[in-house]
PDB file of C-alpha atoms in Angstrom:
ATOM      1  CA  UNK A   1      -0.064  -0.167  -0.031  1.00  0.00           C
ATOM      2  CA  UNK A   2       1.530   3.431  -1.367  1.00  0.00           C
ATOM      3  CA  UNK A   3      -1.024   5.769  -0.222  1.00  0.00           C
ATOM      4  CA  UNK A   4      -3.611   5.711   2.950  1.00  0.00           C
ATOM      5  CA  UNK A   5      -6.880   4.339   1.993  1.00  0.00           C
ATOM      6  CA  UNK A   6     -10.244   4.298   3.822  1.00  0.00           C
ATOM      7  CA  UNK A   7     -13.272   2.308   3.654  1.00  0.00           C
ATOM      8  CA  UNK A   8     -16.024   2.357   3.333  1.00  0.00           C
ATOM      9  CA  UNK A   9     -16.286   5.772   1.718  1.00  0.00           C
ATOM     10  CA  UNK A  10     -19.680   6.215   3.289  1.00  0.00           C
ATOM     11  CA  UNK A  11     -21.645   4.319   5.741  1.00  0.00           C
ATOM     12  CA  UNK A  12     -25.733   4.863   6.942  1.00  0.00           C
ATOM     13  CA  UNK A  13     -25.968   3.358  10.426  1.00  0.00           C
ATOM     14  CA  UNK A  14     -29.048   3.371  12.659  1.00  0.00           C
ATOM     15  CA  UNK A  15     -28.953   5.368  15.757  1.00  0.00           C
ATOM     16  CA  UNK A  16     -28.120   2.804  18.741  1.00  0.00           C
ATOM     17  CA  UNK A  17     -26.254   0.725  16.256  1.00  0.00           C
ATOM     18  CA  UNK A  18     -22.501  -0.224  16.646  1.00  0.00           C
ATOM     19  CA  UNK A  19     -20.110   0.472  13.605  1.00  0.00           C
ATOM     20  CA  UNK A  20     -16.556   0.486  12.462  1.00  0.00           C
ATOM     21  CA  UNK A  21     -14.433   1.826   9.746  1.00  0.00           C
ATOM     22  CA  UNK A  22     -10.781   0.759   8.451  1.00  0.00           C
ATOM     23  CA  UNK A  23      -7.765   2.562   7.505  1.00  0.00           C
ATOM     24  CA  UNK A  24      -4.745   1.055   5.750  1.00  0.00           C
ATOM     25  CA  UNK A  25      -1.177   2.931   5.427  1.00  0.00           C
ATOM     26  CA  UNK A  26       2.076   1.964   4.376  1.00  0.00           C
ATOM     27  CA  UNK A  27       3.461  -0.234   6.963  1.00  0.00           C
ATOM     28  CA  UNK A  28       7.210   0.821   6.159  1.00  0.00           C
ATOM     29  CA  UNK A  29       8.594   3.769   7.765  1.00  0.00           C
ATOM     30  CA  UNK A  30       5.977   4.221  10.309  1.00  0.00           C
ATOM     31  CA  UNK A  31       5.785   6.747  13.179  1.00  0.00           C
ATOM     32  CA  UNK A  32       2.168   7.467  14.374  1.00  0.00           C
ATOM     33  CA  UNK A  33      -1.699   6.810  12.867  1.00  0.00           C
ATOM     34  CA  UNK A  34      -4.084   9.893  13.598  1.00  0.00           C
ATOM     35  CA  UNK A  35      -7.655   9.937  13.778  1.00  0.00           C
ATOM     36  CA  UNK A  36      -9.851  13.291  13.337  1.00  0.00           C
ATOM     37  CA  UNK A  37     -13.680  13.603  13.409  1.00  0.00           C
ATOM     38  CA  UNK A  38     -14.650  16.679  10.604  1.00  0.00           C
ATOM     39  CA  UNK A  39     -18.186  17.687  11.431  1.00  0.00           C
ATOM     40  CA  UNK A  40     -19.832  19.818   8.690  1.00  0.00           C
ATOM     41  CA  UNK A  41     -19.178  23.744   8.967  1.00  0.00           C
ATOM     42  CA  UNK A  42     -16.674  22.497  12.056  1.00  0.00           C
ATOM     43  CA  UNK A  43     -12.796  22.163  12.313  1.00  0.00           C
ATOM     44  CA  UNK A  44     -11.344  18.756  11.953  1.00  0.00           C
ATOM     45  CA  UNK A  45     -10.757  17.491  15.676  1.00  0.00           C
ATOM     46  CA  UNK A  46      -8.163  15.192  17.007  1.00  0.00           C
ATOM     47  CA  UNK A  47      -9.619  12.027  18.330  1.00  0.00           C
ATOM     48  CA  UNK A  48      -6.505   9.551  18.585  1.00  0.00           C
ATOM     49  CA  UNK A  49      -2.682   9.604  18.017  1.00  0.00           C
ATOM     50  CA  UNK A  50      -1.201   5.903  17.676  1.00  0.00           C
ATOM     51  CA  UNK A  51       2.510   4.589  17.463  1.00  0.00           C
ATOM     52  CA  UNK A  52       2.460   1.346  18.893  1.00  0.00           C
ATOM     53  CA  UNK A  53       1.597  -1.861  17.410  1.00  0.00           C
ATOM     54  CA  UNK A  54      -1.238  -3.121  19.314  1.00  0.00           C
ATOM     55  CA  UNK A  55      -2.376  -0.052  20.370  1.00  0.00           C
ATOM     56  CA  UNK A  56      -6.121   0.568  21.481  1.00  0.00           C
ATOM     57  CA  UNK A  57      -7.519   4.102  22.576  1.00  0.00           C
ATOM     58  CA  UNK A  58     -11.019   4.936  23.919  1.00  0.00           C
ATOM     59  CA  UNK A  59     -12.700   8.223  24.122  1.00  0.00           C
ATOM     60  CA  UNK A  60     -16.467   7.749  25.272  1.00  0.00           C
ATOM     61  CA  UNK A  61     -18.029   5.505  23.028  1.00  0.00           C
ATOM     62  CA  UNK A  62     -14.994   5.378  20.142  1.00  0.00           C
ATOM     63  CA  UNK A  63     -12.464   3.512  20.408  1.00  0.00           C
ATOM     64  CA  UNK A  64      -9.679   2.604  17.763  1.00  0.00           C
ATOM     65  CA  UNK A  65      -6.780   0.137  17.331  1.00  0.00           C
ATOM     66  CA  UNK A  66      -3.597  -0.131  15.631  1.00  0.00           C
ATOM     67  CA  UNK A  67      -1.663  -2.783  13.658  1.00  0.00           C
ATOM     68  CA  UNK A  68       1.323  -1.800  12.114  1.00  0.00           C
ATOM     69  CA  UNK A  69       2.896  -5.029  11.274  1.00  0.00           C
ATOM     70  CA  UNK A  70       0.326  -5.071   8.407  1.00  0.00           C
ATOM     71  CA  UNK A  71      -0.713  -1.491   8.035  1.00  0.00           C
ATOM     72  CA  UNK A  72      -4.112  -1.056   9.288  1.00  0.00           C
ATOM     73  CA  UNK A  73      -6.354   0.365  12.186  1.00  0.00           C
ATOM     74  CA  UNK A  74     -10.181   0.151  12.973  1.00  0.00           C
ATOM     75  CA  UNK A  75     -12.091   2.555  14.558  1.00  0.00           C
ATOM     76  CA  UNK A  76     -15.427   1.584  16.530  1.00  0.00           C
ATOM     77  CA  UNK A  77     -18.359   3.506  17.748  1.00  0.00           C
ATOM     78  CA  UNK A  78     -20.692   1.730  20.106  1.00  0.00           C
ATOM     79  CA  UNK A  79     -24.182   2.896  20.301  1.00  0.00           C
ATOM     80  CA  UNK A  80     -24.215   5.362  17.406  1.00  0.00           C
ATOM     81  CA  UNK A  81     -26.179   8.425  18.348  1.00  0.00           C
ATOM     82  CA  UNK A  82     -26.809  11.354  15.597  1.00  0.00           C
ATOM     83  CA  UNK A  83     -24.020  14.072  17.024  1.00  0.00           C
ATOM     84  CA  UNK A  84     -21.435  10.803  15.519  1.00  0.00           C
ATOM     85  CA  UNK A  85     -22.464  11.830  12.308  1.00  0.00           C
ATOM     86  CA  UNK A  86     -19.140  13.438  10.594  1.00  0.00           C
ATOM     87  CA  UNK A  87     -16.514  12.380   8.318  1.00  0.00           C
ATOM     88  CA  UNK A  88     -13.518  10.101   9.826  1.00  0.00           C
ATOM     89  CA  UNK A  89     -10.291  11.139   8.621  1.00  0.00           C
ATOM     90  CA  UNK A  90      -7.051   9.083   9.459  1.00  0.00           C
ATOM     91  CA  UNK A  91      -3.575  10.234   8.505  1.00  0.00           C
ATOM     92  CA  UNK A  92      -0.128   8.765   8.775  1.00  0.00           C
ATOM     93  CA  UNK A  93       3.246  10.065   9.558  1.00  0.00           C
ATOM     94  CA  UNK A  94       6.563   8.610   9.107  1.00  0.00           C
ATOM     95  CA  UNK A  95       9.776   8.985  11.436  1.00  0.00           C
ATOM     96  CA  UNK A  96      11.298  12.390  11.198  1.00  0.00           C
ATOM     97  CA  UNK A  97       8.317  13.602   8.990  1.00  0.00           C
ATOM     98  CA  UNK A  98       5.749  15.929  10.603  1.00  0.00           C
ATOM     99  CA  UNK A  99       3.479  16.003   7.332  1.00  0.00           C
ATOM    100  CA  UNK A 100       0.423  13.944   7.237  1.00  0.00           C
ATOM    101  CA  UNK A 101      -0.690  11.786   4.553  1.00  0.00           C
ATOM    102  CA  UNK A 102      -4.225  11.825   4.370  1.00  0.00           C
ATOM    103  CA  UNK A 103      -7.098   8.999   3.729  1.00  0.00           C
ATOM    104  CA  UNK A 104     -10.219  10.740   1.352  1.00  0.00           C
ATOM    105  CA  UNK A 105     -12.401   9.652   4.734  1.00  0.00           C
ATOM    106  CA  UNK A 106     -15.432   7.797   5.891  1.00  0.00           C
ATOM    107  CA  UNK A 107     -18.618   9.761   5.972  1.00  0.00           C
ATOM    108  CA  UNK A 108     -20.497   8.376   8.491  1.00  0.00           C
ATOM    109  CA  UNK A 109     -24.550   9.056   8.754  1.00  0.00           C
ATOM    110  CA  UNK A 110     -26.601   8.130  11.679  1.00  0.00           C
ATOM    111  CA  UNK A 111     -30.273   7.700  11.214  1.00  0.00           C
ATOM    112  CA  UNK A 112     -32.492   8.403  13.952  1.00  0.00           C
TER     113      UNK A 112
ATOM    114  CA  UNK B   1      -7.064  28.628  24.834  1.00  0.00           C
ATOM    115  CA  UNK B   2      -8.171  30.110  21.295  1.00  0.00           C
ATOM    116  CA  UNK B   3      -8.132  27.673  18.283  1.00  0.00           C
ATOM    117  CA  UNK B   4      -7.093  28.416  14.655  1.00  0.00           C
ATOM    118  CA  UNK B   5      -8.887  31.386  13.145  1.00  0.00           C
ATOM    119  CA  UNK B   6      -9.944  31.581   9.497  1.00  0.00           C
ATOM    120  CA  UNK B   7     -11.857  34.077   6.983  1.00  0.00           C
ATOM    121  CA  UNK B   8     -13.997  34.072   5.031  1.00  0.00           C
ATOM    122  CA  UNK B   9     -15.698  31.296   6.049  1.00  0.00           C
ATOM    123  CA  UNK B  10     -17.229  30.830   2.573  1.00  0.00           C
ATOM    124  CA  UNK B  11     -16.153  32.483  -0.854  1.00  0.00           C
ATOM    125  CA  UNK B  12     -18.037  32.621  -4.070  1.00  0.00           C
ATOM    126  CA  UNK B  13     -15.387  33.870  -7.091  1.00  0.00           C
ATOM    127  CA  UNK B  14     -15.603  33.820 -11.025  1.00  0.00           C
ATOM    128  CA  UNK B  15     -13.120  31.953 -12.542  1.00  0.00           C
ATOM    129  CA  UNK B  16     -10.191  34.137 -13.478  1.00  0.00           C
ATOM    130  CA  UNK B  17     -10.905  36.393 -10.118  1.00  0.00           C
ATOM    131  CA  UNK B  18      -9.086  36.548  -7.606  1.00  0.00           C
ATOM    132  CA  UNK B  19      -9.304  35.516  -3.524  1.00  0.00           C
ATOM    133  CA  UNK B  20      -7.437  35.306  -0.486  1.00  0.00           C
ATOM    134  CA  UNK B  21      -8.100  33.587   2.496  1.00  0.00           C
ATOM    135  CA  UNK B  22      -6.308  34.220   6.419  1.00  0.00           C
ATOM    136  CA  UNK B  23      -5.242  32.077   9.196  1.00  0.00           C
ATOM    137  CA  UNK B  24      -4.328  32.853  12.784  1.00  0.00           C
ATOM    138  CA  UNK B  25      -2.944  29.696  14.343  1.00  0.00           C
ATOM    139  CA  UNK B  26      -2.922  29.486  17.953  1.00  0.00           C
ATOM    140  CA  UNK B  27      -0.461  31.370  19.822  1.00  0.00           C
ATOM    141  CA  UNK B  28       2.795  29.966  20.105  1.00  0.00           C
ATOM    142  CA  UNK B  29       2.543  27.687  17.379  1.00  0.00           C
ATOM    143  CA  UNK B  30       5.418  27.365  15.398  1.00  0.00           C
ATOM    144  CA  UNK B  31       4.538  25.304  12.381  1.00  0.00           C
ATOM    145  CA  UNK B  32       1.515  26.397  10.002  1.00  0.00           C
ATOM    146  CA  UNK B  33       0.315  23.989   7.503  1.00  0.00           C
ATOM    147  CA  UNK B  34      -2.148  25.209   4.518  1.00  0.00           C
ATOM    148  CA  UNK B  35      -4.441  22.261   3.016  1.00  0.00           C
ATOM    149  CA  UNK B  36      -6.731  22.068   0.182  1.00  0.00           C
ATOM    150  CA  UNK B  37      -8.923  19.306   0.404  1.00  0.00           C
ATOM    151  CA  UNK B  38     -11.384  18.257  -2.423  1.00  0.00           C
ATOM    152  CA  UNK B  39     -14.806  16.631  -2.010  1.00  0.00           C
ATOM    153  CA  UNK B  40     -14.248  13.199  -2.105  1.00  0.00           C
ATOM    154  CA  UNK B  41     -10.556  13.264  -0.950  1.00  0.00           C
ATOM    155  CA  UNK B  42      -8.661  13.856   1.849  1.00  0.00           C
ATOM    156  CA  UNK B  43      -6.864  17.078   2.246  1.00  0.00           C
ATOM    157  CA  UNK B  44      -3.764  17.771   0.216  1.00  0.00           C
ATOM    158  CA  UNK B  45      -0.949  19.608   2.142  1.00  0.00           C
ATOM    159  CA  UNK B  46      -0.089  22.681  -0.219  1.00  0.00           C
ATOM    160  CA  UNK B  47       2.246  24.814   1.710  1.00  0.00           C
ATOM    161  CA  UNK B  48       4.403  24.005   5.616  1.00  0.00           C
ATOM    162  CA  UNK B  49       5.811  27.003   7.275  1.00  0.00           C
ATOM    163  CA  UNK B  50       7.993  26.664  10.447  1.00  0.00           C
ATOM    164  CA  UNK B  51       8.162  30.132  11.791  1.00  0.00           C
ATOM    165  CA  UNK B  52       8.140  32.480   8.426  1.00  0.00           C
ATOM    166  CA  UNK B  53       9.960  30.252   6.509  1.00  0.00           C
ATOM    167  CA  UNK B  54       8.612  27.529   3.936  1.00  0.00           C
ATOM    168  CA  UNK B  55       9.383  23.803   4.695  1.00  0.00           C
ATOM    169  CA  UNK B  56       7.820  22.513   1.982  1.00  0.00           C
ATOM    170  CA  UNK B  57       6.148  23.687  -1.041  1.00  0.00           C
ATOM    171  CA  UNK B  58       6.320  21.198  -3.588  1.00  0.00           C
ATOM    172  CA  UNK B  59       2.420  20.645  -4.140  1.00  0.00           C
ATOM    173  CA  UNK B  60       2.003  24.545  -4.079  1.00  0.00           C
ATOM    174  CA  UNK B  61       0.878  25.198  -8.066  1.00  0.00           C
ATOM    175  CA  UNK B  62       3.303  28.230  -7.662  1.00  0.00           C
ATOM    176  CA  UNK B  63       2.214  29.696 -10.930  1.00  0.00           C
ATOM    177  CA  UNK B  64      -1.242  30.959  -9.451  1.00  0.00           C
ATOM    178  CA  UNK B  65      -0.928  30.302  -5.658  1.00  0.00           C
ATOM    179  CA  UNK B  66       1.176  32.165  -3.300  1.00  0.00           C
ATOM    180  CA  UNK B  67       1.261  31.944   0.609  1.00  0.00           C
ATOM    181  CA  UNK B  68       3.343  34.366   2.830  1.00  0.00           C
ATOM    182  CA  UNK B  69       3.649  33.975   7.079  1.00  0.00           C
ATOM    183  CA  UNK B  70       5.032  37.832   7.899  1.00  0.00           C
ATOM    184  CA  UNK B  71       6.293  37.773  11.134  1.00  0.00           C
ATOM    185  CA  UNK B  72       5.760  33.821  11.684  1.00  0.00           C
ATOM    186  CA  UNK B  73       2.242  34.348  13.023  1.00  0.00           C
ATOM    187  CA  UNK B  74      -0.496  34.985  10.469  1.00  0.00           C
ATOM    188  CA  UNK B  75      -0.588  33.774   7.279  1.00  0.00           C
ATOM    189  CA  UNK B  76      -2.466  34.482   4.224  1.00  0.00           C
ATOM    190  CA  UNK B  77      -3.001  32.367   0.843  1.00  0.00           C
ATOM    191  CA  UNK B  78      -3.799  33.900  -2.553  1.00  0.00           C
ATOM    192  CA  UNK B  79      -5.050  32.294  -5.751  1.00  0.00           C
ATOM    193  CA  UNK B  80      -4.552  34.528  -8.755  1.00  0.00           C
ATOM    194  CA  UNK B  81      -6.676  33.742 -11.112  1.00  0.00           C
ATOM    195  CA  UNK B  82      -8.696  31.177 -10.113  1.00  0.00           C
ATOM    196  CA  UNK B  83      -9.951  27.834 -11.993  1.00  0.00           C
ATOM    197  CA  UNK B  84     -12.927  25.725 -11.734  1.00  0.00           C
ATOM    198  CA  UNK B  85     -10.921  23.055 -10.229  1.00  0.00           C
ATOM    199  CA  UNK B  86      -9.658  25.368  -7.197  1.00  0.00           C
ATOM    200  CA  UNK B  87     -12.868  25.153  -5.596  1.00  0.00           C
ATOM    201  CA  UNK B  88     -12.430  22.864  -2.769  1.00  0.00           C
ATOM    202  CA  UNK B  89     -12.126  23.707   1.095  1.00  0.00           C
ATOM    203  CA  UNK B  90      -8.966  25.585   2.196  1.00  0.00           C
ATOM    204  CA  UNK B  91      -7.848  24.368   5.714  1.00  0.00           C
ATOM    205  CA  UNK B  92      -5.286  26.052   7.825  1.00  0.00           C
ATOM    206  CA  UNK B  93      -3.540  23.774  10.358  1.00  0.00           C
ATOM    207  CA  UNK B  94      -1.113  24.572  13.235  1.00  0.00           C
ATOM    208  CA  UNK B  95       1.382  22.678  15.569  1.00  0.00           C
ATOM    209  CA  UNK B  96       3.581  23.309  18.333  1.00  0.00           C
ATOM    210  CA  UNK B  97       7.356  22.911  17.428  1.00  0.00           C
ATOM    211  CA  UNK B  98       8.536  19.070  17.151  1.00  0.00           C
ATOM    212  CA  UNK B  99       4.763  17.840  17.856  1.00  0.00           C
ATOM    213  CA  UNK B 100       3.152  15.723  15.007  1.00  0.00           C
ATOM    214  CA  UNK B 101      -0.536  16.614  16.609  1.00  0.00           C
ATOM    215  CA  UNK B 102      -2.126  19.542  14.182  1.00  0.00           C
ATOM    216  CA  UNK B 103      -4.984  21.635  15.421  1.00  0.00           C
ATOM    217  CA  UNK B 104      -7.511  22.754  12.497  1.00  0.00           C
ATOM    218  CA  UNK B 105      -9.337  25.925  11.668  1.00  0.00           C
ATOM    219  CA  UNK B 106     -12.906  25.244  10.066  1.00  0.00           C
ATOM    220  CA  UNK B 107     -11.560  26.257   6.845  1.00  0.00           C
ATOM    221  CA  UNK B 108     -12.689  28.428   3.766  1.00  0.00           C
ATOM    222  CA  UNK B 109     -14.848  27.105   1.663  1.00  0.00           C
ATOM    223  CA  UNK B 110     -14.349  28.273  -1.910  1.00  0.00           C
ATOM    224  CA  UNK B 111     -16.472  27.767  -4.819  1.00  0.00           C
ATOM    225  CA  UNK B 112     -15.375  28.717  -8.415  1.00  0.00           C
ATOM    226  CA  UNK B 113     -18.468  29.317 -10.775  1.00  0.00           C
TER     227      UNK B 113
END
């Protein structure tokens, strides 16, 4: 994998259901994987920064895991709420490189 | 702490016109980034400043785009003349020196007709 790829591109989820989506990234020269949430008309907001293989981070109902050997990260949302509707972006940066390489995002729409 | 400020929030111009965007980063943040995010794509880095010096502008279309960061604080990004394909959200982000996490402004949505 040469680029950061996210799937699916968009997702409709019923309120109360749990969901997850994927970020795939180059496993070579890896330093950190970032997850951001971007709500319409607001600033992208950092959710997690993960650096270690096997890392798992949690913030409320949202959690993320990291597999640096195979180059993927999962973002999980438990019990989706309407306020979770947003585009979720992941980005990767390499060692000694502060620049982020971004995926195209997963647009999540929660149906009441 | 105040966040990254950007203005305007929305702008509609005709092709071949000029436009400028302004960004005020978080106080004390040495690094400033300008991104272009076209619908359906991830943010693309246009230019990165470290204080008032340019670190990377390899993806900035220099025939029409220019950016400056006078005194290492505020920054402006200009497009002259605009093309239809410049329609996008222009995001500004800042970070402390040596940090990987970036803090974003709300962006400017540009529509070129």
